[in-house]
Tab-separated table of C-alpha atoms and ligand atoms in Angstrom:
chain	number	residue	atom	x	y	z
W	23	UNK	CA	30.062	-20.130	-9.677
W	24	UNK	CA	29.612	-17.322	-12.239
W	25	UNK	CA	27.691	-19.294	-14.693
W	26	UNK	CA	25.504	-20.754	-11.585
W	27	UNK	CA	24.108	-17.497	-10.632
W	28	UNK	CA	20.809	-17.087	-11.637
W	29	UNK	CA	18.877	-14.065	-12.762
W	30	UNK	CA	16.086	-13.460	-10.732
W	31	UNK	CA	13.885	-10.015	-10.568
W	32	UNK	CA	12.556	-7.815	-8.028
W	33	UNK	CA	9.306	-8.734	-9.094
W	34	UNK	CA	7.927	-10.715	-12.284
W	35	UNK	CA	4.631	-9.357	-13.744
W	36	UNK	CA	4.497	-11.792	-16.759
W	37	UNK	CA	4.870	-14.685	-14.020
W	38	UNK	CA	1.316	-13.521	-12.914
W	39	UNK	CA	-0.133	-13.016	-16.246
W	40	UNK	CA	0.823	-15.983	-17.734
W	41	UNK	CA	-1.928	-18.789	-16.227
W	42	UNK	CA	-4.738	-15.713	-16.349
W	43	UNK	CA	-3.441	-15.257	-20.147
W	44	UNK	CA	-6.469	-16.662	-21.761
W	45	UNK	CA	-9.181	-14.761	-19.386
W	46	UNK	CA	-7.437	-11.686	-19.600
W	47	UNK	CA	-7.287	-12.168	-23.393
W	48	UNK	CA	-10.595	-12.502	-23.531
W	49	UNK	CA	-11.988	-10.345	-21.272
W	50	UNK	CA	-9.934	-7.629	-22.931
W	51	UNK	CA	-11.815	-8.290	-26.055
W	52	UNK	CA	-15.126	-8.251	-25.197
W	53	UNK	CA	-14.210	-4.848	-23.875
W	54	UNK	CA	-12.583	-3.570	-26.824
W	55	UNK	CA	-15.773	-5.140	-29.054
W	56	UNK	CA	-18.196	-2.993	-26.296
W	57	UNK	CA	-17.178	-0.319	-26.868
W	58	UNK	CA	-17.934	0.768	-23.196
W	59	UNK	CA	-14.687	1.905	-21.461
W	60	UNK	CA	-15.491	4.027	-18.749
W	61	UNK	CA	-18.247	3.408	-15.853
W	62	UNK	CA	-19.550	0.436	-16.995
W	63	UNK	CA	-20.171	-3.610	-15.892
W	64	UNK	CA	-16.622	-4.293	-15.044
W	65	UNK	CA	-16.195	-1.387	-12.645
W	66	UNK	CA	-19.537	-1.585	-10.967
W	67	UNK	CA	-19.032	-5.500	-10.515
W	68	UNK	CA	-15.372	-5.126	-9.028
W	69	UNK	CA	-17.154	-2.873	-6.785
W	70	UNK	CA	-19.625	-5.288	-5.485
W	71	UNK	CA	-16.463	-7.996	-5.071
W	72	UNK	CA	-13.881	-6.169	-3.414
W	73	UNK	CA	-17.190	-4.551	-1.171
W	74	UNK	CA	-18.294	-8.146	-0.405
W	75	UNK	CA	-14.852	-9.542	0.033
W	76	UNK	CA	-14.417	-6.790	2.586
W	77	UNK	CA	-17.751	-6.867	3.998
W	78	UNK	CA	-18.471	-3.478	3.722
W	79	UNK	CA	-21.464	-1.733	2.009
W	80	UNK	CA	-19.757	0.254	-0.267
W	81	UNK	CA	-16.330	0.416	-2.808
W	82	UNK	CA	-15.639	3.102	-5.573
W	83	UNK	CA	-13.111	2.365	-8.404
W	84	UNK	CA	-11.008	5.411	-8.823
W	85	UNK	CA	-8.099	6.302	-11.262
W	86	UNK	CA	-5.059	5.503	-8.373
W	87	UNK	CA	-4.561	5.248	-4.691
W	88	UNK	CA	-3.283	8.801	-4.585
W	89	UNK	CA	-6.892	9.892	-6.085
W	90	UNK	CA	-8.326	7.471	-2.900
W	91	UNK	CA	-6.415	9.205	-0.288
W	92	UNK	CA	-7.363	12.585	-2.067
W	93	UNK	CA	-11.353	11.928	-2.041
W	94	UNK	CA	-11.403	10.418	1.391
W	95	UNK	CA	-10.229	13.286	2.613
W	96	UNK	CA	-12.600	15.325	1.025
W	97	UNK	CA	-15.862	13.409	1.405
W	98	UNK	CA	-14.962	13.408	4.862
W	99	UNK	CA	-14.398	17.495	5.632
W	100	UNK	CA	-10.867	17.967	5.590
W	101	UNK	CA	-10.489	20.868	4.539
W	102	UNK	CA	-7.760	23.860	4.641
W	103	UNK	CA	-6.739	25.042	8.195
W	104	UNK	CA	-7.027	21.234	9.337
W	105	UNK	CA	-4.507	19.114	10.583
W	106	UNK	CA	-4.002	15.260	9.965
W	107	UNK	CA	-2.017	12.868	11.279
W	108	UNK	CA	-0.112	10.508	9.294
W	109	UNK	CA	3.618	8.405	9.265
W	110	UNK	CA	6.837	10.102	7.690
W	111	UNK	CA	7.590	6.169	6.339
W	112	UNK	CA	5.403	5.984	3.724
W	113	UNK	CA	5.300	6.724	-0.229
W	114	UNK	CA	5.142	10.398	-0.690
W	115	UNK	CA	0.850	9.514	-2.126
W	116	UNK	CA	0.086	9.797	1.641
W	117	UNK	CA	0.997	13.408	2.958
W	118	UNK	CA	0.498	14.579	-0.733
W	119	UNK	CA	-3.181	14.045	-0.587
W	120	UNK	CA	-3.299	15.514	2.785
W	121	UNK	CA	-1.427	18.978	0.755
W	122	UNK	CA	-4.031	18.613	-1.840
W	123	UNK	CA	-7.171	19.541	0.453
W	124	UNK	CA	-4.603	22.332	1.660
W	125	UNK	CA	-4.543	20.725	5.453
W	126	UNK	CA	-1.285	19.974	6.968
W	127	UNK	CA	0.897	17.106	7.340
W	128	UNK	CA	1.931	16.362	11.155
W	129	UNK	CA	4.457	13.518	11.144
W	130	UNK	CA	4.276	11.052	13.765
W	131	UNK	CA	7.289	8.582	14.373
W	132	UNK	CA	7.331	5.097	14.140
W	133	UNK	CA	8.031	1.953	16.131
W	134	UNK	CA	11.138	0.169	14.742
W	135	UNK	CA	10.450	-3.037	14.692
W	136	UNK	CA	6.935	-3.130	12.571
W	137	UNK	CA	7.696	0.451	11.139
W	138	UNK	CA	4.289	1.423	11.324
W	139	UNK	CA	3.397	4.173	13.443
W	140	UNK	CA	4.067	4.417	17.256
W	141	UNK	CA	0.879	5.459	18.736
W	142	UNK	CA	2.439	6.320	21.926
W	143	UNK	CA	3.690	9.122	20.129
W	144	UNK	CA	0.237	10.251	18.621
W	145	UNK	CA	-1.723	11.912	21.531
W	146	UNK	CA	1.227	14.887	21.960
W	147	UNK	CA	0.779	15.819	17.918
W	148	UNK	CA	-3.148	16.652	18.608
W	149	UNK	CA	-3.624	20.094	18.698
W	150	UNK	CA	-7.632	21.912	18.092
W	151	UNK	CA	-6.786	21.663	14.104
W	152	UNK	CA	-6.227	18.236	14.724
W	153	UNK	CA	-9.200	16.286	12.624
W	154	UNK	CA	-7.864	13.019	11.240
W	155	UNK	CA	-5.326	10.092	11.016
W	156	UNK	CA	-4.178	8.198	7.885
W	157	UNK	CA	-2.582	5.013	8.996
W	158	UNK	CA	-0.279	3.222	6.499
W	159	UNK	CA	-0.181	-0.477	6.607
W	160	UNK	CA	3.098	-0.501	5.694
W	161	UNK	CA	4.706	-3.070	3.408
W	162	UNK	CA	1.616	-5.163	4.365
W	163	UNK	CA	1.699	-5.716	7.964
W	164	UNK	CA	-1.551	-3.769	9.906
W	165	UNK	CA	-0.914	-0.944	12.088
W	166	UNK	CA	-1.594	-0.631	15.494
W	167	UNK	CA	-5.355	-0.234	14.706
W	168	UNK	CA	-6.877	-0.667	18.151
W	169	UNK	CA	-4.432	2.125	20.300
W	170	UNK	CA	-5.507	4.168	16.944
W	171	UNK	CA	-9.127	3.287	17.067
W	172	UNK	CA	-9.341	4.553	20.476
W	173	UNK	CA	-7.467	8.071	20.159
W	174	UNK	CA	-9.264	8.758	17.056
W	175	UNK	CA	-12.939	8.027	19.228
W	176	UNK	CA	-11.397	10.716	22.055
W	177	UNK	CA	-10.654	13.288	20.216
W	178	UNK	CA	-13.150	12.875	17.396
W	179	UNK	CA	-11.098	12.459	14.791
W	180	UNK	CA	-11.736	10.546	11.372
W	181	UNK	CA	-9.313	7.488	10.202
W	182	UNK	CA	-8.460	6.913	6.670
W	183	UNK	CA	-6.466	3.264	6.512
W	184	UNK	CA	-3.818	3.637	3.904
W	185	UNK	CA	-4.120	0.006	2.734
W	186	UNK	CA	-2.541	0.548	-0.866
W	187	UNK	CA	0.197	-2.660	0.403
W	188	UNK	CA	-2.032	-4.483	2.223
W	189	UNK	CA	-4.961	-5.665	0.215
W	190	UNK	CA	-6.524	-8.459	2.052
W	191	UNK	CA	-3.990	-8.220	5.334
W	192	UNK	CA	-5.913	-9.039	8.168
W	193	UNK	CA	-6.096	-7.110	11.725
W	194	UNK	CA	-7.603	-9.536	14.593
W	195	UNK	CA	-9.521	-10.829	11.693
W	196	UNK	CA	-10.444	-8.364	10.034
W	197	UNK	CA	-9.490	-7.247	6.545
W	198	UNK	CA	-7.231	-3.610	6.501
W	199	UNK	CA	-9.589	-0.706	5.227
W	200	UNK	CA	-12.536	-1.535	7.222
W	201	UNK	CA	-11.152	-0.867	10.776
W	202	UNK	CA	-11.690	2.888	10.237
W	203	UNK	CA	-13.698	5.312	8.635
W	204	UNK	CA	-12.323	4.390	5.125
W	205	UNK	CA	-9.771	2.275	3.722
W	206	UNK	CA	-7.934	3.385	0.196
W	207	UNK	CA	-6.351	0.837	-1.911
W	208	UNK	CA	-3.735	1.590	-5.016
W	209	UNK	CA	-4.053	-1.185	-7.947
W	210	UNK	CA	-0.493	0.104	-9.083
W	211	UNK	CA	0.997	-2.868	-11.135
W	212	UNK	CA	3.645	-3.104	-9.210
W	213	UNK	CA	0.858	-3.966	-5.517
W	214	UNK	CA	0.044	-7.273	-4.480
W	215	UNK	CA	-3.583	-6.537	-6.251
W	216	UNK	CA	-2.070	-4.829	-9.201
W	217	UNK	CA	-3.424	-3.781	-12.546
W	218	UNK	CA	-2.062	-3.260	-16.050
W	219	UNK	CA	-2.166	0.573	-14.972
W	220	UNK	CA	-2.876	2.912	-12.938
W	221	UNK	CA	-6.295	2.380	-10.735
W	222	UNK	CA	-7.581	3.084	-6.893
W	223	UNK	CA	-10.270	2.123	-4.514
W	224	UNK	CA	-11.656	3.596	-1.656
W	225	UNK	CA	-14.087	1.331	0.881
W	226	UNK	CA	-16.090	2.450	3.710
W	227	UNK	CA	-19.536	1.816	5.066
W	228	UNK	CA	-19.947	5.602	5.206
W	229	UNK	CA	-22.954	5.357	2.768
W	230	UNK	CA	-22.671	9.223	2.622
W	231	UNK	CA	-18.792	9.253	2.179
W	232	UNK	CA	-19.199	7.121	-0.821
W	233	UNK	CA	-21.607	8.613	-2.631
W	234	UNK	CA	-19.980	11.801	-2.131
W	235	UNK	CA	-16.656	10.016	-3.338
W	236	UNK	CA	-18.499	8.776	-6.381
W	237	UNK	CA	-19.696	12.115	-7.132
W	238	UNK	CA	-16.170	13.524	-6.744
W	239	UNK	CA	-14.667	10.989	-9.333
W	240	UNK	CA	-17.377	12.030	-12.232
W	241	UNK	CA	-16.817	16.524	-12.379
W	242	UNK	CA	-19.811	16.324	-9.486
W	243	UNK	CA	-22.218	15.113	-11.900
W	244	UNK	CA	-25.186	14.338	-10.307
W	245	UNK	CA	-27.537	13.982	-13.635
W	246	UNK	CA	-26.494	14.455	-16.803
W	247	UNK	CA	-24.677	17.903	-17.374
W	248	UNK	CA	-25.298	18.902	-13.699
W	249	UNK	CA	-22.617	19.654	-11.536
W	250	UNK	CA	-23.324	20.749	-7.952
W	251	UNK	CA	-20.101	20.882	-7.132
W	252	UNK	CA	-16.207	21.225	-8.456
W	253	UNK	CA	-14.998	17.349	-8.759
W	254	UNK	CA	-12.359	15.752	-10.356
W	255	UNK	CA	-11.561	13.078	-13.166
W	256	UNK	CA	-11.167	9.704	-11.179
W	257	UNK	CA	-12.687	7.147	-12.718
W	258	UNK	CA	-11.549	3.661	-12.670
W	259	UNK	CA	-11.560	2.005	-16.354
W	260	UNK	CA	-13.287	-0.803	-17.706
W	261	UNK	CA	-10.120	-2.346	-18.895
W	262	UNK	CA	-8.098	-1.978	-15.827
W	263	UNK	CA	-11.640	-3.441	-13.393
W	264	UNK	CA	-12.066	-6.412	-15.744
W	265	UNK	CA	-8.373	-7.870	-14.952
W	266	UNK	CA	-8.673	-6.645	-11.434
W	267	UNK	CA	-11.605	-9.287	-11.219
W	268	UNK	CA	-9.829	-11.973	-12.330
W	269	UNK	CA	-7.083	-11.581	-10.278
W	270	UNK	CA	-9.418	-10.630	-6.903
W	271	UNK	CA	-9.964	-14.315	-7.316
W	272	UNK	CA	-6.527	-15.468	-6.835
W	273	UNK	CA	-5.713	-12.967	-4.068
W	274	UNK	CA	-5.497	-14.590	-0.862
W	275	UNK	CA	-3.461	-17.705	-2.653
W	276	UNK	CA	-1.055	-15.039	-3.981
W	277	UNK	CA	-0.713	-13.360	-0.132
W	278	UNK	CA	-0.040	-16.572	1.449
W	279	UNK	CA	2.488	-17.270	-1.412
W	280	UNK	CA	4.109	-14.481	-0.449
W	281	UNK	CA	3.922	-15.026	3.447
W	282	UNK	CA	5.819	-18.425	2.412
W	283	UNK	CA	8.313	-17.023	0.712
W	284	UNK	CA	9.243	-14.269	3.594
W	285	UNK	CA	8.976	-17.916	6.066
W	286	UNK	CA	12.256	-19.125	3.735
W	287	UNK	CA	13.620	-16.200	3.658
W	288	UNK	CA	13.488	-15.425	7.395
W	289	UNK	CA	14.337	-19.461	8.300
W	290	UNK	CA	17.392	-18.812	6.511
W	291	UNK	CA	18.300	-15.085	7.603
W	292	UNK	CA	16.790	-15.038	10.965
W	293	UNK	CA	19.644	-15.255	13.123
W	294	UNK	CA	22.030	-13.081	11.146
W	295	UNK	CA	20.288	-10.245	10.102
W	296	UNK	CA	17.115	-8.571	11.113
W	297	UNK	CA	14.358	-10.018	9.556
W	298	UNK	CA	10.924	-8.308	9.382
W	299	UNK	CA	8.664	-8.652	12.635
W	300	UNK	CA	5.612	-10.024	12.541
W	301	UNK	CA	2.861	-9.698	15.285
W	302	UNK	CA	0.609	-12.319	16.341
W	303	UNK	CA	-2.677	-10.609	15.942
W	304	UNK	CA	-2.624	-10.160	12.369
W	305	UNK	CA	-1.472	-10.972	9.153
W	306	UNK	CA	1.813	-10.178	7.438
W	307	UNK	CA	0.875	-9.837	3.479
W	308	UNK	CA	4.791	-9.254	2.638
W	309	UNK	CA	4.122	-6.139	-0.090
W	310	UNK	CA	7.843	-6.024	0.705
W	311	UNK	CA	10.358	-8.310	2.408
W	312	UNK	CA	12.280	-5.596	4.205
W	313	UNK	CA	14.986	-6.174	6.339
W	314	UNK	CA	17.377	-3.709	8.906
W	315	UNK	CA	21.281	-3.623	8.984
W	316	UNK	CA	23.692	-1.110	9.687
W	317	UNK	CA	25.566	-2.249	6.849
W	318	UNK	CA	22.620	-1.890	4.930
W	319	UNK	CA	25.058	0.224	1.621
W	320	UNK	CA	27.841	-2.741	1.973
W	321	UNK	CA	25.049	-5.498	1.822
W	322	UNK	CA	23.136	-3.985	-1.192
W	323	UNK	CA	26.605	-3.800	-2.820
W	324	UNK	CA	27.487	-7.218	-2.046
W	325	UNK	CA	23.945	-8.592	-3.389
W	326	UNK	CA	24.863	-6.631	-6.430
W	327	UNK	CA	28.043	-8.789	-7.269
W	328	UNK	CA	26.125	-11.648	-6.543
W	329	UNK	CA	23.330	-10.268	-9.024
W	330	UNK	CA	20.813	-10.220	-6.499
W	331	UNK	CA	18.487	-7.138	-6.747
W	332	UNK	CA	17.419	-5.044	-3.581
W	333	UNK	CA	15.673	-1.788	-3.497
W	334	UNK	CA	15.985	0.395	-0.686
W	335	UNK	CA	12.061	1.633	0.341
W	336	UNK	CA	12.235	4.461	1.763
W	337	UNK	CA	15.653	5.945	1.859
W	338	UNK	CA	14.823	9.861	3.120
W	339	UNK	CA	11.207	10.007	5.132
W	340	UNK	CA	9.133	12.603	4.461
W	341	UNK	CA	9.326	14.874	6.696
W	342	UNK	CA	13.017	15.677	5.491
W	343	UNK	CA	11.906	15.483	1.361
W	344	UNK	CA	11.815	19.176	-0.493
W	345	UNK	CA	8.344	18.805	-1.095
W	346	UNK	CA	7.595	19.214	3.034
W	347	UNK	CA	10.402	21.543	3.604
W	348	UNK	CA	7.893	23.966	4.088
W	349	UNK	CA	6.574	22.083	7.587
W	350	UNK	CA	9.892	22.998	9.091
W	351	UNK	CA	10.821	19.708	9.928
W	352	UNK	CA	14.665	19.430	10.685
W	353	UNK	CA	16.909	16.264	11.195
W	354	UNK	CA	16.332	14.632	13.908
W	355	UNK	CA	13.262	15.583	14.767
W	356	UNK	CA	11.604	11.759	14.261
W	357	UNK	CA	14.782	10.124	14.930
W	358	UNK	CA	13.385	6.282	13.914
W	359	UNK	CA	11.906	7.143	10.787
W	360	UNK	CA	15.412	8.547	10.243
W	361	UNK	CA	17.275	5.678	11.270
W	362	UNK	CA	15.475	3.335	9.738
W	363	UNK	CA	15.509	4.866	6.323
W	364	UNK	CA	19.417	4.224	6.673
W	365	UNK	CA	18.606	0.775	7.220
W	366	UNK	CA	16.230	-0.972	5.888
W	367	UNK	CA	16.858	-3.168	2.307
W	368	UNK	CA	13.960	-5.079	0.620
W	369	UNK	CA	14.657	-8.164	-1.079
W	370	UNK	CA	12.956	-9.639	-4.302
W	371	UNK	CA	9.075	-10.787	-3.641
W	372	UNK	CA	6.047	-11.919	-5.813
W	373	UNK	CA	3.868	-14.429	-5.142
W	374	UNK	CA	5.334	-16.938	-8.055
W	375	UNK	CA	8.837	-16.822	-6.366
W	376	UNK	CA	10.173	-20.029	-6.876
W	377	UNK	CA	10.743	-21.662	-3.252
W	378	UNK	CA	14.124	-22.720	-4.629
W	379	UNK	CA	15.097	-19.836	-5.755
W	380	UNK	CA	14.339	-18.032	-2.554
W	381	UNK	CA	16.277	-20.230	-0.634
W	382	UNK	CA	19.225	-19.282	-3.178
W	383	UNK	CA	18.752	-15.589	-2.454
W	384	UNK	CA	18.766	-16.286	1.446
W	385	UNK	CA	21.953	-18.123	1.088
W	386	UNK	CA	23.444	-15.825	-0.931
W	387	UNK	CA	22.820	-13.004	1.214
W	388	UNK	CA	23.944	-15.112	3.877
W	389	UNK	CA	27.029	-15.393	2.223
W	390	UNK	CA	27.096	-11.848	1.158
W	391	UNK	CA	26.752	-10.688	4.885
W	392	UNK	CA	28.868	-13.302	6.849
Z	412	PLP	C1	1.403	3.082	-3.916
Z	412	PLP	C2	1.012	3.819	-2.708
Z	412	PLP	C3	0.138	4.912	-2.750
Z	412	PLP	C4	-0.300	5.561	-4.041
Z	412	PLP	O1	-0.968	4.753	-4.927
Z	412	PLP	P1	-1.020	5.127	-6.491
Z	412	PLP	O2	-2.018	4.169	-7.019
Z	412	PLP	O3	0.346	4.915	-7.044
Z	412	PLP	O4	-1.471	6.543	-6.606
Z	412	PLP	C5	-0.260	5.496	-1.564
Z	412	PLP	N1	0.187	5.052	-0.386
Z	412	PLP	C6	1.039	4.011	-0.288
Z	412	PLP	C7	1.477	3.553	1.057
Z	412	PLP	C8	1.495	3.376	-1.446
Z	412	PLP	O5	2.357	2.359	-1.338
């Protein structure tokens, strides 16, 4: 048995980079021999793709998805004093850039089967400070986008979608990011779109947003040496654009490889474990394959003897981390998030998973957990 079990990762970048090797290469090259590194062709051209594969009029390549978050906010008036709305089952990016405009994170509990935000629980949050929602997608399922469409319309409030693990999920058809008044993407290596760095996008057919976004990236420079007002350094690089192109091009194959891979794993799991849930009206991108047990610390144990990696996403929500501490949240307070985050396990997933080998993990946890 020993010598049987296999080593298999969380996730395998080199897998990816291997058939692009070549176009990378040379792409990389042509860069280098430019000599342009910042603002140029490849950025302004990944623009016009992931805008187009969206259908929106307008993208802008920033330095990470934190720096998206951050800018949205901005370009759209959130300012100190205001309040936004957002899910304590998330990376930490999304309530930091909400701290970074100096408005407030309110923490909204989530439903426990999706674990995206339970928008019954939304309307008794608003207060008059009240003046936007992030949604997370989270782990690459959409949100509740229609129930969240609708509160934000009656009480005015602006959406940012939170799509940095959903890139190309789809929502009644439609891709994540354009459902509200922006949509930020990361390009993190580790994201389903994912660079050789760091590097963010934010989409929106805001024309006025954008440009104000774009602005915001570039120390406000609206000619050269003129800055009307205090920006920031944001700018996606040539480098990191360039191989974002080539793999925009491979992105839906790579989703639906991974929505295969979460169909072995839950064939297999289904009945003994709780597999993710995924709703009829959209699309399921699998960022992460994240299950729910009780004996979620035995099972991760288990998998380890078996050398079969898990990672636990997200094991203390954010409205009990030290950074919020300062909201007053206490325990108990959004008692799903909480449970959940003593839960949930996420099992190995990238798009070149070998079918065989997933069906090897499944049985294995199988084993581990019957
Ligand atoms: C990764 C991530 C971010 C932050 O993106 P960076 O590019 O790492 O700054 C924000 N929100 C969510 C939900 C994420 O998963």
């Amino acid at each position: 048995m020993t010598d049987k079990t296999k080593n298999i990762p969380m996730l395998d970048l080199k897998a990816q980079y291997l058939p692009l090797k070549d176009e990378i290469k040379s792409a990389l090259k042509a860069i280098i021999e430019s000599g342009r590194f910042i603002l140029g062709q490849n950025v302004s051209s990944f623009e016009e793709e992931v805008a187009s594969y969206h259908n929106v009029n307008s993208a802008v390549g920033l330095a990470s998805g934190t720096d998206a978050l951050h800018l949205s906010l901005n370009a759209l008036g959130i300012t100190a004093g205001d309040e936004v709305i957002t899910t304590p089952f998330t990376f930490i990016a999304t309530a930091e850039a909400i701290a970074y405009v100096g408005a407030k994170p309110v923490f909204v509990d989530i439903r426990k089967d999706t674990l995206n935000t339970d928008t019954s629980k939304i309307e008794e949050k608003i207060t008059p400070n009240t003046k936007a929602i992030i949604v997370v997608h989270i782990f690459g399922q959409a949100a509740d986008m229609d129930e969240i469409m609708a509160i934000a319309k009656k009480h005015n409030l602006k959406v940012i979608e939170d799509s940095a693990q959903a890139f190309g999920a789809k929502y009644k058809g439609k891709p994540v990011g354009t459902i509200g008044d922006c949509g930020c993407f990361s390009f993190y290596p580790s994201k389903n779109l994912g660079a050789y760095g760091d590097g963010g996008m934010m989409i929106t057919n805001n024309e006025e947003a954008a440009e104000r976004v774009r602005l915001l990236r570039n120390h406000g420079t609206t000619a050269p040496y003129q800055h009307s007002f205090i920006g920031y350094n944001s700018r996606l690089d040539e480098i990191q654009a360039a191989i974002l192109r080539i793999k925009l091009r491979h992105i839906d194959e790579y989703n639906s490889n991974r929505s295969k891979i979460a169909e072995i794993y839950t064939s297999i799991l289904g009945n003994a474990i709780q597999c993710p849930v995924e709703l009829d009206d959209r699309t399921h991108i699998y960022h992460q394959y994240t299950m729910k047990s009780s004996e979620r610390d035995n099972i991760q144990v288990l998998l380890k003897e078996q050398n079969i990696p898990s990672v636990v996403y997200y094991p203390l929500p954010l409205h009990l981390q030290g950074a919020f501490k300062y909201l007053g949240y206490l325990d108990g307070d959004l008692p799903e998030s909480e449970a959940v985050a003593k839960e949930v396990i996420s099992l190995p997933m990238y798009p070149e998973l070998d079918p065989e080998d997933a069906k090897y993990i499944a049985e294995t946890v199988l084993k581990a957990i019957g």
